[in-house]
Coordinates of C-alpha atoms in Angstrom, one line a residue:
X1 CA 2.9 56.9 101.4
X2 CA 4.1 53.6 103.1
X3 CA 5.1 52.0 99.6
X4 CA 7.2 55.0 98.8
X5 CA 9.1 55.2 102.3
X6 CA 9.7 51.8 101.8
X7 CA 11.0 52.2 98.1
X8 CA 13.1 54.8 99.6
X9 CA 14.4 52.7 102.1
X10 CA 15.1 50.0 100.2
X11 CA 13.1 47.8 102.5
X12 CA 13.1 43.9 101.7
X13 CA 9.8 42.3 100.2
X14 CA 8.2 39.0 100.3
X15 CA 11.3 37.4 97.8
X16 CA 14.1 39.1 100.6
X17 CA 14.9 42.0 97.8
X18 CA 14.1 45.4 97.4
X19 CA 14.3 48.9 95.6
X20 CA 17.8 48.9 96.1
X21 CA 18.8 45.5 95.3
X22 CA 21.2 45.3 92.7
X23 CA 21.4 42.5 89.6
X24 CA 24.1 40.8 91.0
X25 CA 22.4 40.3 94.5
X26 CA 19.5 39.1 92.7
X27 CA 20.8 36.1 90.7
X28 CA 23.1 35.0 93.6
X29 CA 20.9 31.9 94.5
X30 CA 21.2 31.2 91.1
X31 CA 22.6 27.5 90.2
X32 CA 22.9 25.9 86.7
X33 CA 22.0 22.1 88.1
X34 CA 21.9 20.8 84.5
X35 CA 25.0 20.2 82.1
X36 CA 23.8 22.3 79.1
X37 CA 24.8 25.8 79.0
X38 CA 21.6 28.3 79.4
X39 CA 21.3 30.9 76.0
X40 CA 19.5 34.5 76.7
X41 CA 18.5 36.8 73.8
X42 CA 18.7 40.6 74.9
X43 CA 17.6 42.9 73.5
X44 CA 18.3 46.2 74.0
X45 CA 21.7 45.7 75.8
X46 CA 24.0 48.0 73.9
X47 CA 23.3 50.6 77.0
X48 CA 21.6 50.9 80.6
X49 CA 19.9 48.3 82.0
X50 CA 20.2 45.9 78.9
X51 CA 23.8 45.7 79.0
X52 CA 23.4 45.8 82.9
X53 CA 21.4 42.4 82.0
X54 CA 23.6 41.0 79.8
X55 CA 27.0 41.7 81.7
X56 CA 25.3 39.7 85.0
X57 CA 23.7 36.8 83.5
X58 CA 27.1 36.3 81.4
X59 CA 28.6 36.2 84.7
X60 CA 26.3 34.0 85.9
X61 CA 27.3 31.7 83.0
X62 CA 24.8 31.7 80.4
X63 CA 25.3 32.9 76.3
X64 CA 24.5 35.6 75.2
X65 CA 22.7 36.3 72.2
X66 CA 22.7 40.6 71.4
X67 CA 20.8 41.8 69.1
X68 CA 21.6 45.2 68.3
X69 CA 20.8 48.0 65.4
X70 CA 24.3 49.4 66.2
X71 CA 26.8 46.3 66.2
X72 CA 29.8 48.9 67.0
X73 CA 28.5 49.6 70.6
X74 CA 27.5 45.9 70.7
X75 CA 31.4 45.4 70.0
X76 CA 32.3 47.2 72.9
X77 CA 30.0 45.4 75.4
X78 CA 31.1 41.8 74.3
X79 CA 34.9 43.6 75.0
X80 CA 33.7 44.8 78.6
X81 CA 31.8 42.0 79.5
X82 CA 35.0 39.5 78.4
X83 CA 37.5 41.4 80.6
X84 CA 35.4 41.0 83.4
X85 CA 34.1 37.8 82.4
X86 CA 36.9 36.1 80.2
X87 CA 35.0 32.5 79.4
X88 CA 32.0 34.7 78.6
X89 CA 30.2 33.6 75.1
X90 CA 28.0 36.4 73.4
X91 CA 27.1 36.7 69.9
X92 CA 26.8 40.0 68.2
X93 CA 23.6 40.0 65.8
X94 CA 21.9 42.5 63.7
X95 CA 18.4 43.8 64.3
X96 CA 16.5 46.9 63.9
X97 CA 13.1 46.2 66.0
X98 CA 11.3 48.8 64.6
X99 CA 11.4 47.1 60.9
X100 CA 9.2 43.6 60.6
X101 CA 11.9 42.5 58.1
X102 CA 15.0 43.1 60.0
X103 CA 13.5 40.9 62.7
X104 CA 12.5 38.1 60.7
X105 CA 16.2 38.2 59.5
X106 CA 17.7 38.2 63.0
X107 CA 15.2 35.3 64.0
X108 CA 16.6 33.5 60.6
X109 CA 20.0 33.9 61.4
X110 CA 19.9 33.0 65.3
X111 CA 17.5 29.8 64.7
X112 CA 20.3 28.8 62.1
X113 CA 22.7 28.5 64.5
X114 CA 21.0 25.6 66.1
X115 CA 21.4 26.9 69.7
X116 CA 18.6 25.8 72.4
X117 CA 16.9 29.1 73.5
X118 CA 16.1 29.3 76.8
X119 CA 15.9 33.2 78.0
X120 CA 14.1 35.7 76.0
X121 CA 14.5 39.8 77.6
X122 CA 12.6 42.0 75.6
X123 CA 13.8 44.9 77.2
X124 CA 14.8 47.3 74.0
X125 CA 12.8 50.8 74.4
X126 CA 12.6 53.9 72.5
X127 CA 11.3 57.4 73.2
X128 CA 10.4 60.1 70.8
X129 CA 9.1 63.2 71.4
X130 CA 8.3 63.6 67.7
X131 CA 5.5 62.1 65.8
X132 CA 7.9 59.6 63.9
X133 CA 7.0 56.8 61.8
X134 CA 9.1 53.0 60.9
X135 CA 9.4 52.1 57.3
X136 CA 6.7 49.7 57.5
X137 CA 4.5 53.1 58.6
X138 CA 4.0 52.4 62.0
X139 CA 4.0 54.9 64.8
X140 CA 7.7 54.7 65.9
X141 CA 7.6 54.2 69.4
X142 CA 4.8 51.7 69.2
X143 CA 6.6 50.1 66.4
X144 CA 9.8 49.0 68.3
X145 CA 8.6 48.8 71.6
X146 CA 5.9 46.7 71.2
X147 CA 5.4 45.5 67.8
X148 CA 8.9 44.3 67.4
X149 CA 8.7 42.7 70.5
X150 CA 5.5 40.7 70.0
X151 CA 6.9 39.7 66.3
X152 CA 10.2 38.7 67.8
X153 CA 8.6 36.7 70.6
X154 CA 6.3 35.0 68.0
X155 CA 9.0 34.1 65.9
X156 CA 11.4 32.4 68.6
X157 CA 8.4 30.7 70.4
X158 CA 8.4 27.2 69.6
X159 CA 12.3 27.1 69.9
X160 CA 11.9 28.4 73.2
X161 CA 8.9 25.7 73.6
X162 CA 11.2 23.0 72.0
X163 CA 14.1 23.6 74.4
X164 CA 12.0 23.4 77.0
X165 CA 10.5 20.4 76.2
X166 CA 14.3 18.7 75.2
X167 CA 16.0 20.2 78.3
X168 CA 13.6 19.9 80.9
X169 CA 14.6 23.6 82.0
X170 CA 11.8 26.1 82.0
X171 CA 12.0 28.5 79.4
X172 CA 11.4 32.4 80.6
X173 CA 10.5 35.4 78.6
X174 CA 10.8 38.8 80.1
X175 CA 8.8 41.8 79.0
X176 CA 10.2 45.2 80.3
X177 CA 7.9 47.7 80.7
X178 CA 7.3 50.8 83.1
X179 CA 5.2 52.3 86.3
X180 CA 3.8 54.9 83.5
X181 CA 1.4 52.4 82.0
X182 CA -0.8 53.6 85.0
X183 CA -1.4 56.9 83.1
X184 CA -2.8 55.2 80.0
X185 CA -7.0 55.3 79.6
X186 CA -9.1 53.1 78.3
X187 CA -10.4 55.8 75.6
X188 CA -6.4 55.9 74.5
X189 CA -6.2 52.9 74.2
X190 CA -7.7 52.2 70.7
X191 CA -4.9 50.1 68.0
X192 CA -5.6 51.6 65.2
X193 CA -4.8 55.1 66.5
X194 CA -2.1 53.5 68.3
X195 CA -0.4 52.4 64.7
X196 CA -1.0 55.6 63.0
X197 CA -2.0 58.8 65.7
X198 CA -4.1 61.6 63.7
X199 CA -4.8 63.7 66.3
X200 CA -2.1 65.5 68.8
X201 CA 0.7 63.6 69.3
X202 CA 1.9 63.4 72.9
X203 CA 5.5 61.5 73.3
X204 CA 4.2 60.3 76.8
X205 CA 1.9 59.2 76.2
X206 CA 2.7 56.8 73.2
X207 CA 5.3 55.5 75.6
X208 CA 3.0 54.5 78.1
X209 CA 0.6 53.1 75.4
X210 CA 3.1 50.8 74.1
X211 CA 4.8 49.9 78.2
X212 CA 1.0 48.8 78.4
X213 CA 1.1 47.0 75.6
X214 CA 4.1 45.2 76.5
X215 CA 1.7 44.2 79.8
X216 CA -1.0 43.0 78.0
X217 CA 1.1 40.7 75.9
X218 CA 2.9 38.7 78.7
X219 CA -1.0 38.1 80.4
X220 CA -2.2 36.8 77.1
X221 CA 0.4 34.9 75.9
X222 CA 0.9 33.5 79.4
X223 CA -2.5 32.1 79.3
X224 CA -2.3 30.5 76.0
X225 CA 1.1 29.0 76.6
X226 CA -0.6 27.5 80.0
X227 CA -3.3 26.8 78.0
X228 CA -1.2 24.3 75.7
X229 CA 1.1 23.0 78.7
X230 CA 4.1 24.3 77.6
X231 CA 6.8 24.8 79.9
X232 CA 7.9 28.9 79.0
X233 CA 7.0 31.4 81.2
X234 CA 6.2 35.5 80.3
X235 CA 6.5 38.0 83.0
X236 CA 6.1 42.0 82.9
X237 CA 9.0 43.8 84.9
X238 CA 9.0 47.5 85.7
X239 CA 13.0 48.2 86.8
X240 CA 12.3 51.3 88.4
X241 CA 13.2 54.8 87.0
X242 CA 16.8 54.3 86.1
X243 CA 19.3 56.2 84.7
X244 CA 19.3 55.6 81.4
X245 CA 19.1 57.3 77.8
X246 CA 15.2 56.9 78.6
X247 CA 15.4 59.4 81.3
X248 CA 17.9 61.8 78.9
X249 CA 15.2 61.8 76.6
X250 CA 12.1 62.8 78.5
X251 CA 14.1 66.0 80.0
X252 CA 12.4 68.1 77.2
X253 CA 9.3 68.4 79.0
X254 CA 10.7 68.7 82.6
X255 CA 12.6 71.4 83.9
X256 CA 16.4 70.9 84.6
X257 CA 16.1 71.5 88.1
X258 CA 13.1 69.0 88.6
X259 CA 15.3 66.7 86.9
X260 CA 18.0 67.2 89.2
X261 CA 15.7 66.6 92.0
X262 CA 14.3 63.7 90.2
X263 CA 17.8 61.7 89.5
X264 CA 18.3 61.7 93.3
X265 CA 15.7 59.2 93.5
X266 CA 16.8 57.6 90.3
X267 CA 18.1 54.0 90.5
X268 CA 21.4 53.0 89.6
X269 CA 21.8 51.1 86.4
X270 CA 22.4 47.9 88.3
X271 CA 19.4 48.3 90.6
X272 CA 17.3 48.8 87.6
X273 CA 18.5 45.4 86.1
X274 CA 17.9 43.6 89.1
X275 CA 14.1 42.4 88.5
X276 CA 14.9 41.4 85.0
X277 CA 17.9 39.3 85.9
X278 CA 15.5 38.0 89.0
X279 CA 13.1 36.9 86.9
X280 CA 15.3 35.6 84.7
X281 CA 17.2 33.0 86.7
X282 CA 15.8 32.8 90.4
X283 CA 14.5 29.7 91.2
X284 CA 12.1 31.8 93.5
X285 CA 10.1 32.5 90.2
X286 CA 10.6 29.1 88.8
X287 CA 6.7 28.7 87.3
X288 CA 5.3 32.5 87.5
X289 CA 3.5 33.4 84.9
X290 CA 1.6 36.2 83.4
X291 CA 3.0 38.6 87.1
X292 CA 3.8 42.2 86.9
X293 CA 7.0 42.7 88.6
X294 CA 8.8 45.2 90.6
X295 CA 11.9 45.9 92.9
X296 CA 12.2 42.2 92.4
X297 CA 8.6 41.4 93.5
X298 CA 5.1 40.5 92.1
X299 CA 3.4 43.5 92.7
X300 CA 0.3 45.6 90.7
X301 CA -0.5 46.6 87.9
X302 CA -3.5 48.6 86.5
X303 CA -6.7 48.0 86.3
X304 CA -6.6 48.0 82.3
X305 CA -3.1 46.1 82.4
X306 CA -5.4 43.3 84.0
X307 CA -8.0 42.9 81.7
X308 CA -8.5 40.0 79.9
X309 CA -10.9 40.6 77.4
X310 CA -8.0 43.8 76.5
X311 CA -5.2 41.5 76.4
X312 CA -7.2 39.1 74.0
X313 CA -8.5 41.8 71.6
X314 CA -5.1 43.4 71.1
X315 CA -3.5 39.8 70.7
X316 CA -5.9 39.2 67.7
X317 CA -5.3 42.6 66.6
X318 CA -1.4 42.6 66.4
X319 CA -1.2 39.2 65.2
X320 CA -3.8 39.6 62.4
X321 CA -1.9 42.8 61.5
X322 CA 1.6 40.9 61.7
X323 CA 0.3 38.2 59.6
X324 CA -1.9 40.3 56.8
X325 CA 0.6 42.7 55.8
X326 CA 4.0 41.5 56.5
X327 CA 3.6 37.6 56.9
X328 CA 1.3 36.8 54.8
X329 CA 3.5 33.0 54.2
X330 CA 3.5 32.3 58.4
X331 CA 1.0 30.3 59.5

């Protein structure tokens, strides 16, 4: 009860922000000491909280790098982040992160440009209420939100661990995920149903599975890149529920007056970007690692979302999957 009065609130945590900090008050202590210009990739920012993301940290000074399926609607970001923002630089690339292919071609084309790489925001996410399946015959959801994510990650890793190393500035990857990988069991939690459901399909549910996923990730890959002294951090973020095309989505399984009721509490776009753009750029989480995020503060995740032995069997598992069926040349 006292966490949500004080979510309602808005009351200030340990870092001086809260639930109803926006993105632009959370990157205002932010200060680019150095001479090179940062570079984020973001995916995801075509809409809500991505764009949110992008339009701030632009402001803010750093490239942009958008990925995005649909480079139409990407168009018209760059246009309204330049008339707010008229030095900004953002580069319009295409992706589809539900197909293993159309990333490695992304990560081809960016690492061909020869830019340093210091900002990673995995914060793309897809909800489908129907049992739907990527070309490379994958469970949809699970596919883009998680898979494409670790893939992408692997891919731009050691040019995030290389700029790192050349700059000196620490690199930071984001993983956005959600509250609702609370509802996820262990018994659900199996990767082989989670590729390829044959029982009831529950559009929740697989959204939750792969927000967890998304968790486990940033704690593995957090210990092995501490492990090997490299300089990148990984961090799990939940924005808040946010008014996005998430929340459009999930209306066919609640009522339109509990949804009403709901969007009161909803966040604006802007607060729900706030702990990605936080952890981002603050220099308050200059060498966190492996957190869980939220309303711009660690905070915790679940009991499942903290296991290690987890985190390190469904590491091996994706990555043996990545690299046996679609990478088979990657070392």
């Amino acid at each position: 009860m006292k966490a949500t009065l004080k979510y309602l609130a808005g009351i200030a945590g340990p870092s001086g922000y809260g639930s109803k900090t926006t993105a632009e008050q959370a990157t205002r202590d932010f200060s680019n000491s150095s001479n090179s210009q940062l570079t984020a990739i973001i995916t995801g920012a075509t809409s809500g909280i991505g764009a949110e993301t992008a339009r701030v940290l632009a402001k803010r000074g750093v490239r942009i790098v958008l990925p995005a399926r649909d480079l139409k609607k990407a168009e018209i970001v760059k246009e309204f982040i330049q008339k707010e923002t008229p030095m900004a630089q953002i580069i319009l690339l295409e992706i589809d992160l539900s197909s293993f292919a159309s990333i490695q071609r992304f990560c081809a084309e960016f690492l061909s440009l020869q830019l340093p790489l210091h900002i990673l925001v995995n914060n793309a996410g897809k909800f489908s209420q129907k049992l739907e399946f990527s070309e490379d015959k994958i469970e949809m959801t699970f596919a883009t939100n998680y898979l494409g994510h670790f893939l992408l990650t692997e891919l731009l890793l050691e040019k995030m661990v290389e700029t790192a190393e050349g700059t000196g500035i620490q690199g930071r990857i984001v993983n956005v995920t959600s509250v609702v990988h609370n509802w996820v069991k262990r018994d659900q939690f199996r990767f082989s149903q989670l590729l390829n459901p044959k029982k009831y399909y529950n559009g929740t549910r697989a959204y939750a599975q792969s927000k967890l996923a998304n968790i486990l990730h940033a704690k593995e890959l957090s210990r092995q890149l501490k492990a090997r002294n490299a300089n990148v951090t990984i961090n799990a973020v939940h924005p808040g529920i946010v008014k996005t095309g998430i929340i459009r989505d999930h209306k066919g399984f609640i009522t339109d007056s509990l949804y009403f009721m709901a969007s009161k509490l909803l966040k604006s776009t802007s607060q729900g970007a706030a702990s990605t753009c936080y952890v981002a750029l603050s220099p308050q989480t200059e060498g966190m690692s492996g957190k869980y995020f939220a309303d711009c503060n660690e905070s915790h995740c679940s009991v499942l979302a903290n296991d290690e032995i987890e985190a390190h069997k469904l590491w091996k598992g994706t990555r043996a999957l990545i690299h046996r069926r679609f990478l088979p040349h990657v070392n």
